[in-house]
Coordinates of C-alpha atoms and ligand atoms in Angstrom, one line a residue:
M1 CA -7.9 40.1 149.9
T2 CA -8.8 40.9 146.3
S3 CA -12.3 41.6 145.0
K4 CA -13.4 40.4 141.6
Y5 CA -15.0 43.7 140.5
G6 CA -14.3 47.3 141.3
L7 CA -15.8 50.7 140.6
L8 CA -13.9 53.9 140.1
V9 CA -16.0 57.1 140.0
L10 CA -14.2 60.0 138.4
N11 CA -14.8 63.7 138.8
S12 CA -12.9 66.9 138.1
K13 CA -11.0 66.6 141.4
N14 CA -9.8 63.0 141.5
L15 CA -8.8 62.9 137.8
Q16 CA -5.4 64.3 138.8
K17 CA -4.9 61.1 140.8
L18 CA -5.9 58.7 137.9
K19 CA -2.6 56.8 137.8
Q20 CA -2.5 56.3 141.5
L21 CA -6.2 55.1 141.5
L22 CA -5.5 52.6 138.7
T23 CA -2.5 51.3 140.5
T24 CA -4.7 50.7 143.6
A25 CA -7.2 48.9 141.3
A26 CA -4.4 46.7 140.0
A27 CA -3.5 45.7 143.6
S28 CA -7.1 45.3 144.9
L29 CA -8.9 43.6 142.0
S30 CA -8.7 40.2 140.3
S31 CA -10.9 40.8 137.2
R32 CA -12.7 44.0 136.2
L33 CA -12.9 47.7 136.9
Y34 CA -15.9 49.7 136.0
V35 CA -15.1 53.4 135.5
R36 CA -17.8 56.0 135.5
F37 CA -17.8 59.8 135.3
N38 CA -19.9 61.6 137.9
P39 CA -22.4 64.1 136.4
D40 CA -20.2 67.1 137.0
T41 CA -17.5 65.8 134.6
D42 CA -17.3 66.2 130.9
R43 CA -16.8 63.0 128.9
T44 CA -14.3 64.2 126.3
D45 CA -12.6 62.0 123.7
D46 CA -9.2 62.9 125.2
L47 CA -10.3 61.9 128.6
V48 CA -11.6 58.5 127.4
S49 CA -8.3 57.8 125.6
K50 CA -6.3 58.9 128.6
I51 CA -8.2 56.5 130.9
Y52 CA -7.7 53.5 128.6
L53 CA -4.0 54.4 127.9
N54 CA -3.3 54.7 131.6
S55 CA -5.2 51.5 132.3
A56 CA -2.9 49.7 129.8
N57 CA 0.1 51.0 131.7
F58 CA -1.0 50.9 135.3
C59 CA -3.4 48.0 135.6
P60 CA -2.7 45.9 132.4
K61 CA -4.2 42.7 133.8
I62 CA -7.5 44.3 134.8
D63 CA -10.4 44.5 132.3
V64 CA -11.3 48.2 132.4
R65 CA -14.8 49.2 131.2
L66 CA -15.8 52.8 131.0
V67 CA -19.5 52.7 131.3
V68 CA -21.9 54.9 129.2
A69 CA -25.0 54.0 131.1
E70 CA -25.9 53.9 134.8
I71 CA -23.7 51.4 136.8
A72 CA -26.5 50.4 139.2
G73 CA -27.7 46.9 138.6
K74 CA -24.7 45.8 136.6
I75 CA -23.0 44.2 139.5
D76 CA -24.1 43.7 143.1
N77 CA -20.7 43.4 144.7
Y78 CA -17.9 45.7 144.0
E79 CA -15.1 47.4 145.7
L80 CA -15.1 51.2 145.5
I81 CA -11.7 52.4 144.3
G82 CA -10.9 55.8 145.8
D83 CA -13.2 58.0 147.9
E84 CA -15.6 59.4 145.3
K85 CA -19.1 58.0 145.6
Y86 CA -21.4 57.1 142.7
E87 CA -24.1 59.7 141.9
K88 CA -27.0 58.8 139.7
S89 CA -27.2 61.2 136.7
S90 CA -30.3 63.3 136.4
G91 CA -32.3 62.9 133.2
K92 CA -31.7 60.6 130.2
S93 CA -28.6 61.2 128.1
E94 CA -29.5 62.0 124.5
K95 CA -27.8 59.7 121.9
K96 CA -26.9 61.2 118.6
Y97 CA -27.7 58.2 116.3
K98 CA -29.9 55.2 116.3
K99 CA -27.6 52.9 114.4
V100 CA -23.8 53.0 114.3
V101 CA -21.5 50.6 112.5
L102 CA -17.8 49.6 112.9
G103 CA -15.5 46.8 112.0
G104 CA -12.4 45.1 113.2
T105 CA -10.6 41.8 114.1
F106 CA -10.9 42.3 117.8
D107 CA -8.4 39.6 118.8
R108 CA -7.6 39.7 122.5
L109 CA -9.9 42.7 122.9
H110 CA -7.6 45.5 124.1
N111 CA -7.8 49.1 125.4
G112 CA -7.4 50.5 121.8
H113 CA -10.5 48.5 120.7
K114 CA -12.3 49.7 123.8
V115 CA -11.9 53.3 122.9
L116 CA -13.6 52.6 119.5
L117 CA -16.3 50.5 121.0
N118 CA -16.9 53.1 123.8
K119 CA -17.4 55.8 121.2
A120 CA -20.0 53.7 119.4
A121 CA -21.8 52.9 122.7
E122 CA -21.8 56.6 123.5
L123 CA -23.4 57.6 120.2
A124 CA -25.9 54.8 119.4
S125 CA -29.3 54.5 121.0
D126 CA -30.6 51.3 119.3
D127 CA -28.0 49.2 117.4
I128 CA -24.2 48.9 117.4
V129 CA -23.5 46.8 114.3
V130 CA -20.0 45.3 114.3
G131 CA -18.3 43.3 111.5
V132 CA -15.7 41.0 112.8
T133 CA -13.0 39.8 110.2
D134 CA -12.5 36.2 109.4
K135 CA -10.7 33.9 107.0
E136 CA -8.7 35.7 104.3
M137 CA -9.1 39.0 106.1
I138 CA -6.9 37.7 108.9
A139 CA -4.4 35.6 106.9
K140 CA -1.8 38.3 106.5
K141 CA -1.6 39.4 110.1
S142 CA 1.4 38.8 112.2
L143 CA 1.1 35.6 114.2
F144 CA -2.4 35.1 112.6
E145 CA -2.3 31.4 113.5
M146 CA -2.9 32.4 117.1
I147 CA -5.9 34.6 116.5
E148 CA -8.9 33.6 118.6
P149 CA -11.8 31.9 116.8
V150 CA -14.3 34.4 115.3
E151 CA -17.1 33.2 117.6
I152 CA -15.0 34.1 120.7
R153 CA -14.0 37.5 119.3
M154 CA -17.7 38.3 118.5
K155 CA -18.8 37.2 121.9
N156 CA -16.2 39.4 123.6
V157 CA -17.3 42.4 121.6
V158 CA -21.0 41.9 122.4
D159 CA -20.2 41.2 126.1
F160 CA -18.1 44.4 126.3
V161 CA -20.5 46.7 124.4
E162 CA -23.7 45.6 126.0
D163 CA -22.1 45.8 129.4
I164 CA -21.1 49.4 129.0
S165 CA -24.2 50.6 127.1
G166 CA -27.7 51.2 128.3
E167 CA -30.4 50.0 126.1
A168 CA -28.5 49.6 122.8
K169 CA -28.0 46.2 121.3
C170 CA -24.7 45.0 119.8
L171 CA -25.1 42.9 116.6
T172 CA -22.0 41.2 115.3
E173 CA -21.3 39.2 112.2
P174 CA -18.2 37.7 110.6
I175 CA -16.9 39.7 107.6
I176 CA -14.7 38.4 104.7
D177 CA -14.3 41.8 103.0
P178 CA -13.6 45.3 104.4
F179 CA -17.3 46.3 104.1
G180 CA -19.6 43.6 105.6
P181 CA -22.9 45.1 106.9
S182 CA -21.8 48.7 106.4
T183 CA -22.7 48.6 102.8
R184 CA -25.7 46.4 103.2
I185 CA -27.8 47.9 106.0
Q186 CA -29.7 50.9 104.7
D187 CA -30.5 52.8 107.8
L188 CA -27.1 53.1 109.4
E189 CA -26.2 56.6 110.3
A190 CA -22.5 56.7 111.4
I191 CA -19.3 54.7 111.2
V192 CA -16.7 54.7 113.9
V193 CA -13.0 54.3 112.8
S194 CA -9.6 55.1 114.2
R195 CA -7.2 57.5 112.4
E196 CA -5.5 54.5 110.7
T197 CA -8.8 53.0 109.3
L198 CA -10.2 56.3 108.2
K199 CA -9.7 55.4 104.5
G200 CA -11.8 52.3 105.1
A201 CA -14.7 54.5 106.1
D202 CA -14.3 56.6 102.9
A203 CA -14.4 53.4 100.9
V204 CA -17.6 52.4 102.7
N205 CA -19.3 55.8 101.9
K206 CA -18.1 55.6 98.2
I207 CA -19.9 52.2 97.8
R208 CA -23.0 53.4 99.7
N209 CA -23.1 56.3 97.3
E210 CA -22.8 54.1 94.3
H211 CA -25.7 52.0 95.6
G212 CA -27.8 55.0 96.3
M213 CA -27.6 54.6 100.1
S214 CA -27.3 57.5 102.6
Q215 CA -23.8 58.7 103.6
L216 CA -22.5 57.7 107.1
D217 CA -21.1 60.3 109.4
V218 CA -17.5 59.4 110.0
I219 CA -16.5 59.5 113.7
I220 CA -12.8 59.3 114.3
V221 CA -11.0 58.2 117.4
E222 CA -7.2 58.7 118.0
L223 CA -4.9 55.7 118.3
V224 CA -4.0 54.6 121.8
E225 CA -0.2 54.4 121.9
G226 CA 1.8 51.3 122.8
N227 CA 5.3 50.1 122.0
D228 CA 6.6 46.8 120.6
E229 CA 10.1 47.0 119.2
I230 CA 10.2 43.5 117.8
L231 CA 7.0 43.9 115.8
N232 CA 7.7 47.6 115.2
E233 CA 4.3 48.7 116.6
T234 CA 3.7 52.1 118.1
K235 CA 0.1 51.5 119.1
I236 CA -1.5 49.0 121.5
S237 CA -2.2 46.1 119.1
S238 CA -3.5 42.6 119.0
S239 CA -0.3 41.4 117.3
S240 CA 1.7 42.5 120.3
R241 CA -0.7 40.7 122.6
R242 CA -0.3 37.6 120.6
R243 CA 3.5 37.9 120.8
A244 CA 3.2 38.4 124.6
D245 CA 1.3 35.1 124.7
L246 CA 4.2 33.1 123.3
G247 CA 5.6 30.8 125.9
R248 CA 2.5 31.2 128.1
L249 CA 0.0 28.4 128.9
L250 CA -2.9 29.0 126.5
K251 CA -4.9 25.9 127.2
P252 CA -5.4 23.9 130.3
T253 CA -3.1 20.8 130.5
R254 CA -4.4 17.2 130.5
Q255 CA -4.8 15.2 133.6
V256 CA -2.4 12.3 132.9
P257 CA -1.7 9.9 135.8
R258 CA 1.8 10.3 137.1
G259 CA 3.4 8.4 139.9
N260 CA 5.2 10.0 142.8
G261 CA 8.5 11.5 141.6
K262 CA 7.9 10.4 138.1
P263 CA 8.7 12.8 135.2
Y264 CA 6.2 15.0 133.6
L265 CA 5.9 14.5 129.9
I266 CA 5.8 17.3 127.4
G267 CA 5.5 16.9 123.6
L268 CA 7.4 19.3 121.5
A269 CA 5.9 19.6 118.1
G270 CA 6.5 21.8 115.0
G271 CA 6.7 21.8 111.3
I272 CA 9.8 21.4 109.2
A273 CA 12.6 23.9 110.1
S274 CA 10.5 25.5 112.8
G275 CA 13.2 25.4 115.4
K276 CA 12.4 22.2 117.3
S277 CA 16.0 20.9 117.5
H278 CA 17.3 24.3 118.7
I279 CA 14.6 24.5 121.4
A280 CA 15.1 20.9 122.5
K281 CA 18.9 21.5 122.8
Y282 CA 18.3 24.6 124.9
L283 CA 15.8 22.8 127.2
K284 CA 18.4 20.1 127.7
E285 CA 21.4 22.3 128.2
K286 CA 19.9 25.3 130.1
H287 CA 17.0 23.7 131.9
G288 CA 18.3 20.1 132.4
F289 CA 15.3 18.4 130.7
D290 CA 15.7 14.9 129.2
V291 CA 15.0 14.8 125.5
I292 CA 14.0 11.8 123.5
D293 CA 14.4 12.5 119.8
C294 CA 11.7 10.5 118.1
D295 CA 12.8 11.5 114.6
K296 CA 16.2 9.9 115.4
L297 CA 14.5 6.8 116.6
A298 CA 12.4 6.7 113.4
H299 CA 15.6 6.9 111.4
T300 CA 17.1 3.9 113.2
C301 CA 14.1 2.0 112.0
Y302 CA 15.5 2.2 108.5
E303 CA 18.9 0.6 109.3
K304 CA 20.1 -2.7 108.1
G305 CA 18.3 -5.7 109.6
S306 CA 15.3 -3.7 110.8
V307 CA 12.1 -5.6 110.6
L308 CA 10.5 -2.5 109.2
N309 CA 12.7 -2.5 106.1
Q310 CA 10.9 -5.5 104.6
K311 CA 7.5 -4.1 105.3
I312 CA 8.6 -0.8 103.6
A313 CA 9.9 -2.7 100.6
E314 CA 6.6 -4.6 100.3
H315 CA 4.7 -1.3 100.6
F316 CA 6.7 1.2 98.5
G317 CA 8.7 -1.1 96.1
K318 CA 11.8 -3.2 96.3
D319 CA 14.2 -0.5 94.9
I320 CA 13.5 1.6 98.1
V321 CA 15.7 -0.7 100.1
I322 CA 19.3 -0.9 98.9
D323 CA 21.7 -3.3 100.5
G324 CA 19.2 -3.8 103.3
V325 CA 19.0 -0.1 104.1
V326 CA 16.0 2.2 103.3
D327 CA 17.0 4.9 100.9
R328 CA 15.5 7.8 102.8
K329 CA 15.9 10.3 100.0
K330 CA 13.9 8.1 97.6
L331 CA 11.3 7.3 100.2
G332 CA 11.0 11.1 101.0
G333 CA 10.4 11.7 97.3
I334 CA 7.4 9.4 97.4
V335 CA 5.8 10.3 100.7
F336 CA 6.3 14.0 100.7
S337 CA 4.3 14.5 97.6
D338 CA 1.4 12.1 98.5
K339 CA -0.5 12.5 101.8
S340 CA -2.0 9.0 101.7
K341 CA 1.5 7.5 101.2
L342 CA 2.9 9.5 104.1
R343 CA 0.0 8.3 106.3
E344 CA 0.8 4.7 105.2
L345 CA 4.4 5.2 106.1
S346 CA 3.5 6.7 109.5
E347 CA 1.3 3.8 110.2
L348 CA 4.3 1.5 109.7
V349 CA 6.9 3.6 111.4
W350 CA 5.2 5.1 114.5
P351 CA 4.4 1.8 116.2
E352 CA 8.0 0.8 115.6
V353 CA 9.2 4.1 117.1
R354 CA 7.1 3.3 120.1
K355 CA 8.5 -0.2 120.4
K356 CA 12.1 1.2 120.1
A357 CA 11.3 3.8 122.7
T358 CA 10.1 1.0 125.0
E359 CA 13.3 -1.0 124.3
I360 CA 15.5 1.9 125.2
A361 CA 13.5 2.4 128.4
E362 CA 13.9 -1.2 129.3
Q363 CA 17.6 -1.2 128.7
S364 CA 18.1 1.9 130.8
T365 CA 16.0 0.4 133.6
A366 CA 13.3 2.8 132.7
R367 CA 9.8 2.1 133.8
V368 CA 7.3 2.0 130.9
V369 CA 3.8 3.2 131.3
V370 CA 1.1 2.5 128.8
L371 CA -1.5 5.2 128.3
G372 CA -4.2 3.6 126.2
K373 CA -5.9 6.8 125.3
A374 CA -7.6 6.9 121.9
Q375 CA -5.5 8.4 119.2
K376 CA -6.7 11.3 117.1
I377 CA -5.5 10.8 113.6
L378 CA -3.7 7.5 113.4
N379 CA -5.1 4.8 115.5
F380 CA -2.1 4.0 117.7
E381 CA -1.9 2.7 121.1
V382 CA 0.8 4.8 122.8
K383 CA 3.4 3.7 125.2
I384 CA 5.2 6.5 126.9
L385 CA 8.8 6.4 128.1
K386 CA 9.5 7.1 131.7
I387 CA 13.0 8.1 132.7
P388 CA 15.2 5.7 134.7
K389 CA 14.5 5.5 138.4
K390 CA 18.0 6.5 139.3
S391 CA 17.8 9.7 137.3
K392 CA 17.1 12.9 139.1
K393 CA 15.7 14.6 136.0
Q394 CA 12.0 15.5 136.4
F395 CA 11.2 16.3 132.8
T396 CA 11.1 14.4 129.6
V397 CA 10.6 16.2 126.3
I398 CA 9.5 14.0 123.5
E399 CA 10.7 15.8 120.3
A400 CA 8.7 14.6 117.3
A401 CA 7.9 16.3 114.1
A402 CA 4.8 14.2 113.6
L403 CA 3.7 14.2 117.2
I404 CA 0.4 15.8 116.7
E405 CA -0.3 14.0 113.4
A406 CA 0.1 10.7 115.2
G407 CA -2.3 11.8 117.9
W408 CA 0.4 11.1 120.5
H409 CA -0.2 14.5 122.2
E410 CA -3.5 13.2 123.5
A411 CA -1.7 11.0 125.9
L412 CA 0.7 13.7 127.1
A413 CA 0.1 16.1 129.9
E414 CA 0.9 18.9 127.6
T415 CA 2.2 19.7 124.1
W416 CA 4.3 22.7 123.1
T417 CA 4.4 23.8 119.5
V418 CA 7.0 25.9 117.8
F419 CA 6.3 27.5 114.5
V420 CA 7.4 30.0 111.9
P421 CA 5.2 31.3 109.1
A422 CA 5.1 29.0 106.0
E423 CA 7.1 31.4 103.8
E424 CA 9.9 31.5 106.4
A425 CA 9.9 27.7 106.8
V426 CA 10.2 27.4 103.0
R427 CA 13.1 29.9 103.0
R428 CA 14.9 28.0 105.8
V429 CA 14.4 24.6 104.1
V430 CA 15.8 25.9 100.8
E431 CA 18.8 27.3 102.5
R432 CA 19.5 24.5 104.9
D433 CA 18.5 21.4 102.9
N434 CA 19.5 22.5 99.4
L435 CA 16.0 21.9 98.0
T436 CA 14.1 23.9 95.4
E437 CA 11.3 26.1 96.6
S438 CA 8.7 23.7 95.1
Q439 CA 10.3 20.7 96.8
A440 CA 10.3 22.6 100.1
K441 CA 6.6 23.5 99.6
D442 CA 5.8 19.8 98.8
R443 CA 7.4 18.7 102.1
M444 CA 5.4 21.3 104.0
S445 CA 2.1 20.5 102.4
S446 CA 2.5 16.9 103.5
Q447 CA 2.3 18.1 107.1
I448 CA -0.6 19.5 109.1
S449 CA -0.7 23.3 109.2
N450 CA 0.7 25.6 111.9
K451 CA -2.8 26.5 112.8
Q452 CA -3.9 22.9 113.4
R453 CA -0.8 22.3 115.5
I454 CA -1.3 25.4 117.5
D455 CA -5.0 24.6 118.1
A456 CA -3.9 21.2 119.6
S457 CA -1.2 22.7 121.8
N458 CA -1.0 24.1 125.3
V459 CA 2.0 26.4 124.8
V460 CA 3.1 28.1 121.6
L461 CA 6.5 29.3 120.7
C462 CA 7.7 31.2 117.5
S463 CA 11.3 31.2 116.3
L464 CA 10.8 33.9 113.7
W465 CA 13.1 36.5 115.4
K466 CA 16.5 36.4 117.0
Y467 CA 17.7 33.3 118.9
E468 CA 17.6 35.3 122.2
E469 CA 14.0 36.0 121.6
T470 CA 13.2 32.2 121.1
R471 CA 15.1 31.5 124.3
A472 CA 13.3 34.2 126.2
Q473 CA 10.0 32.5 125.2
V474 CA 11.3 29.1 126.3
D475 CA 12.5 30.6 129.6
R476 CA 9.1 32.1 130.2
A477 CA 7.4 28.7 129.3
V478 CA 9.7 26.8 131.7
E479 CA 9.2 29.4 134.5
E480 CA 5.4 29.0 134.3
L481 CA 5.7 25.2 133.9
L482 CA 7.7 24.9 137.1
K483 CA 5.0 26.9 139.0
R484 CA 2.1 24.7 137.8
I485 CA 3.4 21.2 138.3
Ligands
COD1 C1 -11.0 46.2 107.5 C2 -11.1 46.5 109.0 C3 -12.5 46.2 109.5 C4 -10.2 45.4 109.6 O1 -10.0 45.7 111.0 P1 -8.5 45.4 111.7 O2 -8.0 44.1 111.3 O3 -7.7 46.6 111.5 O4 -9.0 45.3 113.2 P2 -8.3 45.5 114.6 O5 -8.9 44.5 115.5 O6 -6.8 45.5 114.5 O7 -8.8 47.0 115.0 C5 -10.2 47.2 115.0 C6 -10.4 48.7 115.0 O8 -9.7 49.2 116.2 C7 -8.8 50.2 115.9 N1 -7.7 50.1 116.8 C8 -6.8 49.1 116.8 N2 -5.8 49.4 117.7 C9 -6.1 50.6 118.2 C10 -5.5 51.5 119.2 N3 -4.4 51.2 119.8 N4 -6.1 52.7 119.4 C11 -7.3 53.0 118.8 N5 -7.9 52.2 117.9 C12 -7.3 51.1 117.6 C13 -8.4 49.9 114.4 O9 -7.8 51.0 113.8 C14 -9.7 49.4 113.8 O10 -10.4 50.5 113.4 C15 -10.7 47.9 109.4 O11 -9.3 48.0 109.4 C16 -11.3 49.0 108.6 O12 -10.8 49.3 107.5 N6 -12.3 49.7 109.1 C17 -12.9 50.8 108.4 C18 -14.1 50.3 107.5 C19 -15.0 49.4 108.3 O13 -15.3 49.7 109.4 N7 -15.6 48.4 107.6 C20 -16.4 47.3 108.1 C21 -17.6 47.7 108.7 S1 -18.6 46.4 109.2
ATP2 N1 15.3 32.4 116.3 C1 15.5 31.1 115.9 N2 15.2 30.1 116.7 C2 15.4 28.8 116.2 N3 15.8 28.5 115.0 C3 16.1 29.5 114.1 C4 16.0 30.9 114.5 N4 16.4 31.6 113.5 C5 16.7 30.8 112.5 N5 16.6 29.6 112.9 C6 17.0 28.5 112.0 O1 15.9 27.6 111.7 C7 16.4 26.4 111.1 C8 15.6 25.3 111.7 O2 15.9 25.1 113.0 P1 15.9 23.6 113.7 O3 16.9 22.7 113.0 O4 16.0 23.8 115.1 O5 14.4 23.2 113.2 P2 13.7 21.8 113.3 O6 12.3 22.1 113.6 O7 14.4 20.9 114.3 O8 13.8 21.3 111.8 P3 13.6 19.9 111.1 O9 12.4 19.2 111.8 O10 13.2 20.3 109.8 O11 14.9 19.1 111.3 C9 17.9 26.3 111.5 O12 18.6 26.5 110.4 C10 18.0 27.5 112.5 O13 19.3 28.0 112.4

């Protein structure tokens, strides 16, 4: 049986067995391990780093918290890891400063961040002031679209710092420059940085000097190592953690009614040239999923004799329809440079796509289920395809560029989104579709952003690297999917 919380008491003797103790914690705990030094042990910076580094390696799924204050009262029910018993320290520990400041993005709070926050908690008696980056400060980071909302990052920092500290309060605020409260609050005394952000501390002190404010003592912690060859990282980093989250379930799935033996529906969304077709093909060929290509269905709506053609001619001008066929290039020229026109077109096309999908289902003896859930952006009633009764396939992937824009995802059990950074999408479109950069950008600006798509999705994939890497993400996603349905 696993316990939620554990306590590991370290002293000079059992320190030699640290790796083994952390491995035991990984096997016995489901959530969190508090670590505390008994009074006979010196809390050196090296030791603190070693504990967090080893935790990342030997119990990576456990939230390890090295406490600065007494553990008593923090949790009632914990499992003792190892034999060492907790001894209350005699006397109050003297803190060096009243108010300490530090900054960071703190996405997916990791063991490197914890070293920094631990140092601040160890030094400050009153306030630990933390600036948490937002907006343009995070826009250049790798996989920035997946960064947690600033409110969550701030909450995680406060939760961690106040849990490990004694009386000290943790005060967070969003920052949109590298200085934030560090050059505003007069009575700060020290700033905690890592070796890589030391220059930032110097810049803070320079500004404080120019404003006639006191200089901050600069406290440096060493980087906790980690390794990510794809991102070329040699330290534990949030970017690597974001990458590790690709293909994983990031948000709970929707409860969509599904009859016995009926397929489970997944929406596959993504911007232009993001890799949807590649992934859809792989899901079909490697994993045996059924794929309905809604883009293709949309294109058949423009063929000769389609009822839609007349409506499109009425809406966008007669010269759009040549010999009864919609000139897609001309139509593209109009709608991709005007969001309201694209919306009008979507409002014409998507109900037709749905109708076509229904027809196909009927022809192939498919059962059609209507999920009348409210739509998000465009007010469509959605009919979802079910695969033919005779088919053994259990999955249907609906591949649609505009899936989320149409609000269709709200009627699906789950939506997967594939993305690449905007600059890469532009590069691919220029290369693949022979468009100029500005035409490619126009097409992209007519779509919702990667961030909006990601925020509306359950699983996120990124096709920025080698094909094998994209496929590995898909395999991971499928493996987890098969376990949860
Ligand atoms: C501009 C700042 C705040 C942006 O933070 P950044 O995006 O780098 O945040 P991130 O979450 O990646 O890291 C936060 C802090 O943890 C440190 N850190 C990250 N990974 C590790 C690791 N593996 N080991 C040790 N420390 C680590 C970073 O070096 C940084 O100091 C920062 O880089 C900086 O320059 N700080 C110094 C000046 C400062 O503190 N200003 C604001 C005060 S409110
Ligand atoms: N690792 C990768 N995974 C997937 N696609 C990649 C990868 N690297 C490069 N690409 C390229 O990205 C381009 C877009 O891929 P694909 O056609 O699958 O995208 P799409 O989302 O279906 O595009 P659109 O909706 O614009 O038709 C292709 O030229 C593909 O070769």
